[in-house]
Short mmCIF file of C-alpha atoms and ligand atoms in Angstrom, two decimals:
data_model
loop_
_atom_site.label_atom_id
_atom_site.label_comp_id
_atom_site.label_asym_id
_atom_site.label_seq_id
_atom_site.Cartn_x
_atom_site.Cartn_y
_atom_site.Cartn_z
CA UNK A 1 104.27 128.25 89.48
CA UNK A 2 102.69 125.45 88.12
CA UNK A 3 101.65 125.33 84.08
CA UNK A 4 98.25 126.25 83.31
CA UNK A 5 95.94 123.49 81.99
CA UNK A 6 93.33 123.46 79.44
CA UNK A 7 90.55 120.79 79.41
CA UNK A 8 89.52 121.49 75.93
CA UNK A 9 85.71 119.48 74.63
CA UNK A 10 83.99 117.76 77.13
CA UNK A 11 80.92 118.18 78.71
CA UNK A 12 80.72 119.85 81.74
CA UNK A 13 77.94 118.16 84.15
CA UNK A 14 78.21 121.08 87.37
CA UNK A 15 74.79 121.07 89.78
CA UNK A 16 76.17 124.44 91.77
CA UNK A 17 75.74 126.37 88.37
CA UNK A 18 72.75 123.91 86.90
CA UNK A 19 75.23 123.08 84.02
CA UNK A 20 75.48 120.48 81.80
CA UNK A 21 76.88 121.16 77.72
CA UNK A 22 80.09 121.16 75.98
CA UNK A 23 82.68 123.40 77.55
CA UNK A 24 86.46 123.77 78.13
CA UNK A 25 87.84 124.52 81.49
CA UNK A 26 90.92 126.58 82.68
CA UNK A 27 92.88 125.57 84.96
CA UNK A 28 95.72 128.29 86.93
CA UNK A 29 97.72 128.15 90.33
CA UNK A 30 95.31 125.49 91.44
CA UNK A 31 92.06 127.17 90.72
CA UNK A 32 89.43 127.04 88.09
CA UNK A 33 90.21 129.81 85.88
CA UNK A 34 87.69 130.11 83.39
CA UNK A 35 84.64 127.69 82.25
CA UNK A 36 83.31 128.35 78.91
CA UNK A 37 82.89 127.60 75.40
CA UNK A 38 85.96 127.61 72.74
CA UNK A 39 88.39 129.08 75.78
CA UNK A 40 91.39 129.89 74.35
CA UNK A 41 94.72 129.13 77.18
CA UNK A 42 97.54 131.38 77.91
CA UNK A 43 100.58 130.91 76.09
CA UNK A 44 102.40 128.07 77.44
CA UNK A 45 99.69 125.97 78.93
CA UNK A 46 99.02 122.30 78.80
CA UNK A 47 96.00 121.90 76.27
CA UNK A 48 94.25 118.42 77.13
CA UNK A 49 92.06 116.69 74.88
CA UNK A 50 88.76 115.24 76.87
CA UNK A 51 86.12 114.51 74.33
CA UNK A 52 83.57 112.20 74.99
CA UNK A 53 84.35 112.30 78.75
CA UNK A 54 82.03 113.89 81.36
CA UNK A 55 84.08 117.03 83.49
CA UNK A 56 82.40 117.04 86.93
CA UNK A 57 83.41 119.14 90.11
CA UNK A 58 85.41 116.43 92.23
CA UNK A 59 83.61 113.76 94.15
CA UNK A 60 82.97 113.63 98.07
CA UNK A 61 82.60 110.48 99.76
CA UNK A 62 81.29 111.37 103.37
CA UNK A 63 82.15 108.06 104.79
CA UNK A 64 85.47 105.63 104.64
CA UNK A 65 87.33 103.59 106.80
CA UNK A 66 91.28 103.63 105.99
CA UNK A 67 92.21 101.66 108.56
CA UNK A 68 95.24 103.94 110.03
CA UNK A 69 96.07 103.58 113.08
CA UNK A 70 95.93 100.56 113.62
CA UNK A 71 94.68 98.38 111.54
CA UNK A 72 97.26 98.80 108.31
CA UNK A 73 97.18 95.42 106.59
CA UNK A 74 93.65 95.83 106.21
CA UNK A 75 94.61 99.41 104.82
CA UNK A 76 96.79 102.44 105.21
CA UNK A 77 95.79 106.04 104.48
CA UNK A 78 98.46 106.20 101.61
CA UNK A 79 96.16 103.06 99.50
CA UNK A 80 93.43 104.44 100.71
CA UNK A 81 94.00 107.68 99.49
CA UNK A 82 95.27 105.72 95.96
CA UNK A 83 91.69 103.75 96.41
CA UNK A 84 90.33 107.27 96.54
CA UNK A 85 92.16 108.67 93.25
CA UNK A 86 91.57 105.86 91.51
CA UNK A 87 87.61 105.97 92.03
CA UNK A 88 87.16 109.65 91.43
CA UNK A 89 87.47 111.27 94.51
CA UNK A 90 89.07 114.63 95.06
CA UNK A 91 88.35 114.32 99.05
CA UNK A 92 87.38 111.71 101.56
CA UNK A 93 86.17 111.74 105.23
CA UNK A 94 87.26 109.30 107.10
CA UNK A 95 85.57 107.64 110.24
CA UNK A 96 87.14 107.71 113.66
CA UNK A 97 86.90 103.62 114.26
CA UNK A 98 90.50 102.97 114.23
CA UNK A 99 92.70 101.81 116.82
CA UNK A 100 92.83 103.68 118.69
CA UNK A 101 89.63 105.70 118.11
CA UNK A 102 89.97 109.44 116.86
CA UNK A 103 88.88 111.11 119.28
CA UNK A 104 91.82 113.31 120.31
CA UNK A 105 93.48 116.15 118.28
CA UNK A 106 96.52 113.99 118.05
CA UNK A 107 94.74 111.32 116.12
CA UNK A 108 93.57 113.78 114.45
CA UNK A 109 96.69 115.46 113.00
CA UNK A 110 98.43 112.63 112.69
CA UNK A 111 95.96 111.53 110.05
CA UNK A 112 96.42 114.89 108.16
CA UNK A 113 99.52 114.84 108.12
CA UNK A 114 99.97 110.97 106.65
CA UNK A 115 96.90 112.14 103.91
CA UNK A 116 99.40 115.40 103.21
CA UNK A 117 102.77 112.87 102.67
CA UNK A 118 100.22 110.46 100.53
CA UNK A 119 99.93 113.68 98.31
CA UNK A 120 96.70 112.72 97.01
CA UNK A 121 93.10 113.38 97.69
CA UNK A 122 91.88 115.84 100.29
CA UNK A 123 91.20 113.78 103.86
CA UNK A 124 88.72 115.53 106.21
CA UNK A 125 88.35 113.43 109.23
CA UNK A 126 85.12 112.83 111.41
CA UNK A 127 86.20 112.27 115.07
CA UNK A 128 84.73 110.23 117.98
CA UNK A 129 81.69 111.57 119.44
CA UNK A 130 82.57 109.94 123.16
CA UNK A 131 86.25 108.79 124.31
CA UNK A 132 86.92 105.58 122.39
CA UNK A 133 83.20 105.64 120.75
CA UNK A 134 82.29 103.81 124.40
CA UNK A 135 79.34 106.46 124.46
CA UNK A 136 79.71 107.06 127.54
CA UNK A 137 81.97 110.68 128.01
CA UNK A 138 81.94 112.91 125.49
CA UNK A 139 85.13 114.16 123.29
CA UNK A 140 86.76 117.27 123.27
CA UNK A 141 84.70 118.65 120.31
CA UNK A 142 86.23 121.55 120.36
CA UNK A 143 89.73 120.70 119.95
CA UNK A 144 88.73 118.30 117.56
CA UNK A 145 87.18 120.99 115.06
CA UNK A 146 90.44 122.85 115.74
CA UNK A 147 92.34 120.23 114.64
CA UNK A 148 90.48 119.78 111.57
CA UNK A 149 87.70 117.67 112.23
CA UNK A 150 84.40 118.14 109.91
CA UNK A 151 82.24 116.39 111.45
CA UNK A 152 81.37 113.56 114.54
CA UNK A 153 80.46 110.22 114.74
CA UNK A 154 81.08 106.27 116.87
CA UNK A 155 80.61 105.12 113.58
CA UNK A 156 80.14 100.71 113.42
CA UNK A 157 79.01 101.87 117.20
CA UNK A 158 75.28 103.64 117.97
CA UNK A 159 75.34 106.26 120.66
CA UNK A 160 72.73 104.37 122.29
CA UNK A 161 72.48 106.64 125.63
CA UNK A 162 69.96 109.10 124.65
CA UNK A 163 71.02 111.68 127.44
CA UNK A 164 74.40 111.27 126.18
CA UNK A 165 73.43 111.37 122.02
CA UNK A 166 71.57 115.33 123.68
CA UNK A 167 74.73 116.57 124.83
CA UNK A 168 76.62 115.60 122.15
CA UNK A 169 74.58 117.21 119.79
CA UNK A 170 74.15 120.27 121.87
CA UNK A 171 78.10 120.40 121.57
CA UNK A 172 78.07 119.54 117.96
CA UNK A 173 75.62 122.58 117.13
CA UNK A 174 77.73 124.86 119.74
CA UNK A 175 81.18 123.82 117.05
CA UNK A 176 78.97 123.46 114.09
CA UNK A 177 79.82 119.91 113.44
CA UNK A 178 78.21 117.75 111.74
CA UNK A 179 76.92 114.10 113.73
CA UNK A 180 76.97 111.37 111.50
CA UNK A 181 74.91 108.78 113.41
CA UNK A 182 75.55 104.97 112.88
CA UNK A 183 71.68 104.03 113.41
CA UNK A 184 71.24 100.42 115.47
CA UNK A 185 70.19 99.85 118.19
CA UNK A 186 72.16 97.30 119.47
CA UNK A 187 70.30 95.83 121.75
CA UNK A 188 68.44 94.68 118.59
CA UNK A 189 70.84 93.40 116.69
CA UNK A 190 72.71 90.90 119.23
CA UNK A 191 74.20 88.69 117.17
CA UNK A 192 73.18 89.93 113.81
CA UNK A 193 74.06 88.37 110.59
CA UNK A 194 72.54 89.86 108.35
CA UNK A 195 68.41 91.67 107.35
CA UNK A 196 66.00 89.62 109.28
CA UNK A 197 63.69 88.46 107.06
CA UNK A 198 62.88 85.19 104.79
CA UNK A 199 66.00 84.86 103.26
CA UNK A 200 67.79 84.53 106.84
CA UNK A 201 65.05 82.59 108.15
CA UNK A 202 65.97 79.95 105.20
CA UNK A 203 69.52 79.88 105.71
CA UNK A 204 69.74 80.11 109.04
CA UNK A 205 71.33 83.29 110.30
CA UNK A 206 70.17 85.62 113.34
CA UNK A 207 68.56 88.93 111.82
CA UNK A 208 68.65 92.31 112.39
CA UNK A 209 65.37 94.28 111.94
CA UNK A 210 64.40 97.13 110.04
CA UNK A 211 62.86 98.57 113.62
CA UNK A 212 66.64 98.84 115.17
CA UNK A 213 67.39 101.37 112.61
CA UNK A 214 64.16 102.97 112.53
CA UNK A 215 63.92 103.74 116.26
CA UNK A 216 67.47 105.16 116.41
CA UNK A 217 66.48 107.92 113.26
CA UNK A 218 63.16 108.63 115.59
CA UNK A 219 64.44 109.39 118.47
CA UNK A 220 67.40 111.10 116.91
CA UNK A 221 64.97 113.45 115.26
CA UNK A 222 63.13 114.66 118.44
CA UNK A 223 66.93 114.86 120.11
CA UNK A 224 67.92 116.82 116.61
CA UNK A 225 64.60 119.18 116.54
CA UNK A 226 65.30 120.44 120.47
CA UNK A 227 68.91 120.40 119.94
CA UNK A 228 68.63 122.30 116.22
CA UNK A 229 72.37 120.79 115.45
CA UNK A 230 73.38 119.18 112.05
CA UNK A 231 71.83 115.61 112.08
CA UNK A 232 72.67 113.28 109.71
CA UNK A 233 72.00 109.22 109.15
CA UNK A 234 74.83 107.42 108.11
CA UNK A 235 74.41 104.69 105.43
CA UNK A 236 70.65 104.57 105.55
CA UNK A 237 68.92 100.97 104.55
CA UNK A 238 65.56 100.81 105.35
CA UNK A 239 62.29 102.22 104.10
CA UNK A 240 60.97 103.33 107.53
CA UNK A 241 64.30 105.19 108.42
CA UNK A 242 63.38 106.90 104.43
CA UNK A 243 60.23 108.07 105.75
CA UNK A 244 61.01 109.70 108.87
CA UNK A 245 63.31 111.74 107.10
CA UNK A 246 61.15 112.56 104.17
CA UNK A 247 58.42 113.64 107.68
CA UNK A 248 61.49 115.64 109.26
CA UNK A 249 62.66 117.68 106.07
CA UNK A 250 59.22 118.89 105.28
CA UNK A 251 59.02 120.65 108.92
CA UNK A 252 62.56 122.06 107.69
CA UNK A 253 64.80 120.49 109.97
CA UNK A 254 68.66 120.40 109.64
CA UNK A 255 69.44 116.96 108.55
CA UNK A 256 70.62 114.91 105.76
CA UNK A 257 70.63 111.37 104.92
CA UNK A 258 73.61 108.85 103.27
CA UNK A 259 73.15 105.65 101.39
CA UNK A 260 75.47 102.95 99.92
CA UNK A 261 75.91 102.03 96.11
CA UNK A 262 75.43 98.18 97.54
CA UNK A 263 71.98 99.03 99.66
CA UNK A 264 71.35 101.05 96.47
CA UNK A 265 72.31 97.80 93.88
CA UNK A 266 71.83 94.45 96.30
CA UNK A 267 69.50 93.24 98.29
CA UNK A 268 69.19 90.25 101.16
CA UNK A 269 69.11 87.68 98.35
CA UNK A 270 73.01 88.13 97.86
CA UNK A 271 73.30 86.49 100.76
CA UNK A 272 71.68 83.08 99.52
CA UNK A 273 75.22 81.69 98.93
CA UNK A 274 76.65 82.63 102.25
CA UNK A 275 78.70 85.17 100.28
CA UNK A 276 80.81 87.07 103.05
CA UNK A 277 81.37 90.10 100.27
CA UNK A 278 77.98 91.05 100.65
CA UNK A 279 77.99 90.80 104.89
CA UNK A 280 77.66 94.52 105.42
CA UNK A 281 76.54 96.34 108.63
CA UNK A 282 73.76 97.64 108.11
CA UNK A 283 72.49 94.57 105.85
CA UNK A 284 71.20 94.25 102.38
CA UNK A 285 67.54 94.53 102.88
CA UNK A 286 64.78 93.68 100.85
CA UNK A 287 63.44 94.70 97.54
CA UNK A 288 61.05 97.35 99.13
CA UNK A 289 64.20 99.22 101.19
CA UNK A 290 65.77 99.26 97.97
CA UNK A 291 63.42 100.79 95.26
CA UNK A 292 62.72 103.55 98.41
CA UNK A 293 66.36 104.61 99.09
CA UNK A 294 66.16 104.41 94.68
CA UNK A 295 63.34 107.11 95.04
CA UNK A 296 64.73 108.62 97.89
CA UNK A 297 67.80 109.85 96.16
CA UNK A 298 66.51 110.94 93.39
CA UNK A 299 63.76 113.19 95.28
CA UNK A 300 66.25 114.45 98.06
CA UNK A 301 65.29 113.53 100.75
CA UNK A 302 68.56 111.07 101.09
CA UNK A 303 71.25 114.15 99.86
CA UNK A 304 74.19 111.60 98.95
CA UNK A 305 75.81 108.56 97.90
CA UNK A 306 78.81 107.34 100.45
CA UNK A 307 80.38 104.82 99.92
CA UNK A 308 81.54 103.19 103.49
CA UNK A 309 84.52 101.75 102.04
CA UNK A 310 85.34 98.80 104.49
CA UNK A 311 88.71 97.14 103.62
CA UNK A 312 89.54 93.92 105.38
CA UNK A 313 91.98 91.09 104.33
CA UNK A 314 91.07 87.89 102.25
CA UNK A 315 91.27 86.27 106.12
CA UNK A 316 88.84 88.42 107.28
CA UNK A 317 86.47 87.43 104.35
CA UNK A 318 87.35 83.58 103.39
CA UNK A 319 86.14 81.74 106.25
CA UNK A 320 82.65 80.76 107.45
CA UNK A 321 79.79 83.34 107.41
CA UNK A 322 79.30 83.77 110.70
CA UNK A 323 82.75 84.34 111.53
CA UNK A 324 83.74 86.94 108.29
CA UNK A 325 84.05 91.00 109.59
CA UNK A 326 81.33 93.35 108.24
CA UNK A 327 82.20 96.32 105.23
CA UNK A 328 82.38 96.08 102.20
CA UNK A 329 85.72 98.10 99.56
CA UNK A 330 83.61 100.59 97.83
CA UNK A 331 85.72 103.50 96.91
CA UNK A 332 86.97 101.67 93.28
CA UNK A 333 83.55 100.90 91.97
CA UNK A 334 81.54 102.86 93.40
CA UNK A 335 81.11 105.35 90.03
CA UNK A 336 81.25 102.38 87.96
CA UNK A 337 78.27 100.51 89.71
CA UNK A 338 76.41 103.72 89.84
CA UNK A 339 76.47 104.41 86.06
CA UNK A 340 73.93 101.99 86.13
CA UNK A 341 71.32 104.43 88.18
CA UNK A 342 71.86 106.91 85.37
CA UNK A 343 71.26 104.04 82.60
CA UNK A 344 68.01 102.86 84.35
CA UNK A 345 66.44 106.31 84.44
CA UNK A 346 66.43 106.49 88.47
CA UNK A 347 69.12 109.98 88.24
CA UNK A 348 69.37 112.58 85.85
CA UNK A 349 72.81 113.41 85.28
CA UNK A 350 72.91 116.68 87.14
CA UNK A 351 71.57 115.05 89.98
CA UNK A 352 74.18 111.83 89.69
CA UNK A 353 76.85 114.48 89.68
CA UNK A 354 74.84 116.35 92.70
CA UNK A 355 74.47 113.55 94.71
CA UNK A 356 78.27 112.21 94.48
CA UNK A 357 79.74 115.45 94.83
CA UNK A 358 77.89 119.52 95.32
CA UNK A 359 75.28 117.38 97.68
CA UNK A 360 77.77 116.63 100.17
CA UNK A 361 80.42 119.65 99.96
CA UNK A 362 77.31 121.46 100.79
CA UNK A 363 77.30 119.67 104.22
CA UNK A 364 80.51 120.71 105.58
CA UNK A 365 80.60 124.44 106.26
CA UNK A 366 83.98 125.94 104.42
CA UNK A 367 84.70 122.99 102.42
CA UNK A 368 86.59 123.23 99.23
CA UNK A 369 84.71 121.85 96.00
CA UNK A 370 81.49 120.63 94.70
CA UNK A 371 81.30 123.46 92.54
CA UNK A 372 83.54 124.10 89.02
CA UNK A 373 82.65 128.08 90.10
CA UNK A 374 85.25 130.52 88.62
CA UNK A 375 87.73 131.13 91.65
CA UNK A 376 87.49 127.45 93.35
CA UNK A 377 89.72 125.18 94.15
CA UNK A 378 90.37 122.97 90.98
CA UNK A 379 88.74 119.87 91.99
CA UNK A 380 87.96 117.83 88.74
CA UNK A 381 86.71 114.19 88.31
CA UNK A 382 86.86 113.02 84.41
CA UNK A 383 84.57 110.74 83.72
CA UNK A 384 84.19 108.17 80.70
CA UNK A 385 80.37 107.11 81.19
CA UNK A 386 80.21 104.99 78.10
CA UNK A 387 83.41 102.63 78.63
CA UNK A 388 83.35 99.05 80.22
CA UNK A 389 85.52 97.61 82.58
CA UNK A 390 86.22 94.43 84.57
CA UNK A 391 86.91 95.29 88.33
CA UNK A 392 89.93 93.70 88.65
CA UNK A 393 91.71 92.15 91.94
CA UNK A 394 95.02 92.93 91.12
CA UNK A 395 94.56 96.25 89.87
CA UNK A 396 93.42 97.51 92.66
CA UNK A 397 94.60 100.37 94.34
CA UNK A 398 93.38 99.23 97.85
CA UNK A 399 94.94 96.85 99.96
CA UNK A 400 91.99 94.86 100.16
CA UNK A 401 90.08 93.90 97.85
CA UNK A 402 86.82 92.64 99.67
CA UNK A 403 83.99 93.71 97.31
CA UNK A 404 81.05 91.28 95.62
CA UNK A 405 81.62 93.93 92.27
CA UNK A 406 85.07 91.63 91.59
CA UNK A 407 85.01 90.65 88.36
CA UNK A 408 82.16 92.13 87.06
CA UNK A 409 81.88 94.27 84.01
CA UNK A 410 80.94 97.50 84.72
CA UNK A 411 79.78 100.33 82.16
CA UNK A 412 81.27 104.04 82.91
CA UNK A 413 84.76 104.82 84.81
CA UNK A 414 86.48 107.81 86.14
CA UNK A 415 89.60 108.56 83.87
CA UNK A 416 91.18 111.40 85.52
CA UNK A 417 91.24 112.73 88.97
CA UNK A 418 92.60 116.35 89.89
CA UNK A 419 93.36 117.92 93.59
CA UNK A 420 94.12 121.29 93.22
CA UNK A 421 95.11 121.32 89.51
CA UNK A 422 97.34 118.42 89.85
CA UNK A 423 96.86 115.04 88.31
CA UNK A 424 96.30 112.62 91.54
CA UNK A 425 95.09 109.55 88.85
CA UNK A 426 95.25 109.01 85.60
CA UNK A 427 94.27 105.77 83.54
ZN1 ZN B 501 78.43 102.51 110.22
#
């Protein structure tokens, strides 16, 4: 039996019960216990002091690479589960590109079981749509969901067939998966550097165009309407993709909508220095994507913030532009670069809290948190929204460190993550 805790005088910010005021929380056997005012603990437990800090249900980030298998100096799911404690989260989904690609059961389990050793947050992969994310054949979706995949995706690949994107969201409906569609089309974006547009006219770079993501969400959205299964745009950039799903809610169709803290901070004009940390697939776009995704996220029609958390090496990164991998590390300061949409008025608290955390549990049928409900799985992020901080290199918790936030001071950190009642991070 583990001690009961007491998180006695912050302010609990909780979108599932349209809270936000001073409040203690109980913690017992891994569950929230009680959430109230002046709660008084059973004898014995652990009475913590959190003042001044924010008590949220645990964030969800819908979309990370870790790297394992496969590709472990970039990162391994152990880091990236640190990465993931360290930035807030309670539970991460990780995509399928690894090598090999997820998409068998033992893939699959082996990544559960690695996330269970770490000890940390909760890992809910998203397997391969089609063997090897070829698009071609489709996966066994079925086993997959057994195994404990939430959701499917070729992520960093486009299912570009669209009688092959049908039937696998015919079987993703049929298993009640979720397809999380990396939106290019490729044929597009041969050779892409970066948002095609002024700014990579003037230096020099091949562009890829709003239009490649656009068409992908359009035709998606007829193949999602006839199909009725869970659609849902990864990492969303442009203002045209914005629209059509603004068009498709209103009819009331099932789908949901992504976007980065860098398409939400940066835009094209990052790039004037060649910088490789801001080479990100999709690109930085242009100061209209930007205030729309901005407006988009605060209205709902984009439901969440994911971070696509990209590690790779300083190898990867330090060399010439057009020869430096795509991603950017997000999962470290992606709460502290956020802050700054609460600061500038774009979200309300309750709906900075929604977004990073009830907004996506709500995704995922049966999935544990996103709510500090009596009787749920104690998933707590403590957050300090007034403190600033200097990213630092070496105190990262990833193995990379591949992010243009690197030494920059940032306003508002997360101070304490819980999993299940236990302590996965504290500063
Ligand atoms: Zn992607």
């Amino acid at each position: 039996m583990s001690r009961p805790m007491l998180l006695r005088g912050g302010r609990v910010v909780d979108p599932s019960q349209g809270l936000d005021g001073p409040a203690d929380v109980l913690i017992e056997e891994e569950v929230i216990a009680a959430v109230g005012p002046a709660l008084q603990g059973p004898d014995g437990a652990e009475i913590v002091d959190v003042s001044g800090l924010v008590l949220s249900p645990g964030l969800i980030d819908l979309h990370v690479h870790l790297r394992e298998p496969g590709g472990e100096h970039k990162e391994t799911i152990a880091t990236g589960a640190a990465a993931a404690a360290a930035g807030g989260f309670t539970a991460v989904c990780a995509m399928p590109n690894t090598t090999p690609v997820n998409d068998t059961r033992a893939i699959t389990e082996m990544m559960l079981a690695r996330a269970r050793e770490a000890g940390g947050p909760r890992l809910h992969p998203i397997a391969a749509a089609t063997r090897g994310s070829k698009g071609e054949q489709l996966t066994e979706m079925a086993e997959l969901r057994e195994a404990g995949a939430i959701g499917i995706s070729d992520d960093g690949r486009c299912v570009m067939n669209a009688a092959v994107m049908r039937r696998a969201l015919e079987y993703a409906r049929t298993f009640d998966l979720l397809f999380s569609q990396h939106c290019e089309d490729h044929h597009m974006t041969k050779d892409a550097q970066m948002h095609e547009g002024e700014i990579a006219t003037q230096l020099g770079l091949t562009g890829w165009p709003r239009e490649a993501e656009d068409i992908i969400v359009a035709r998606d959205l007829i193949l999602a309407e006839t199909t009725g299964a869970r659609y849902h745009v990864a990492h969303m950039s442009s203002f045209g993709a914005v629209r059509l799903i603004r068009e498709a809610k209103s009819r009331g169709l099932r789908v949901s909508a992504e976007v980065t803290p860098h398409h939400l901070l940066f835009t094209d004009e990052a790039l004037l220095g060649y910088d490789t940390y801001c080479k990100v697939n999709p690109p930085l776009r242009e100061i209209e994507d930007r205030e729309s995704l901005r407006e988009a996220l605060a209205d709902g029609t984009i439901d969440c913030i994911a971070t696509d958390h990209a590690p790779h090496t300083d190898l990867e990164k330090d060399c010439e532009f057009e020869a430096a991998s795509v991603g950017i590390n997000g999962l470290e300061s992606a709460i502290g670069s956020m802050f700054q949409l609460v600061r500038d008025g774009v979200l309300k608290p309750l709906r900075f809290v929604e977004v990073l955390s009830t907004a996506p549990a709500r995704l995922i049928p049966d999935f544990e948190g996103g709510s500090l409900r009596e009787g749920r799985a104690a998933d707590i992020t403590l957050l300090d929204p007034e403190t600033r901080w200097i990213l630092d290199k070496e105190a990262l918790r990833s193995k990379s460190h591949n992010t243009p936030m690197l030494d920059r001071e940032l306003t508002g950190r997360p101070v304490m993550t819980i999993v299940a009642g236990k302590v996965v991070h504290e500063l």
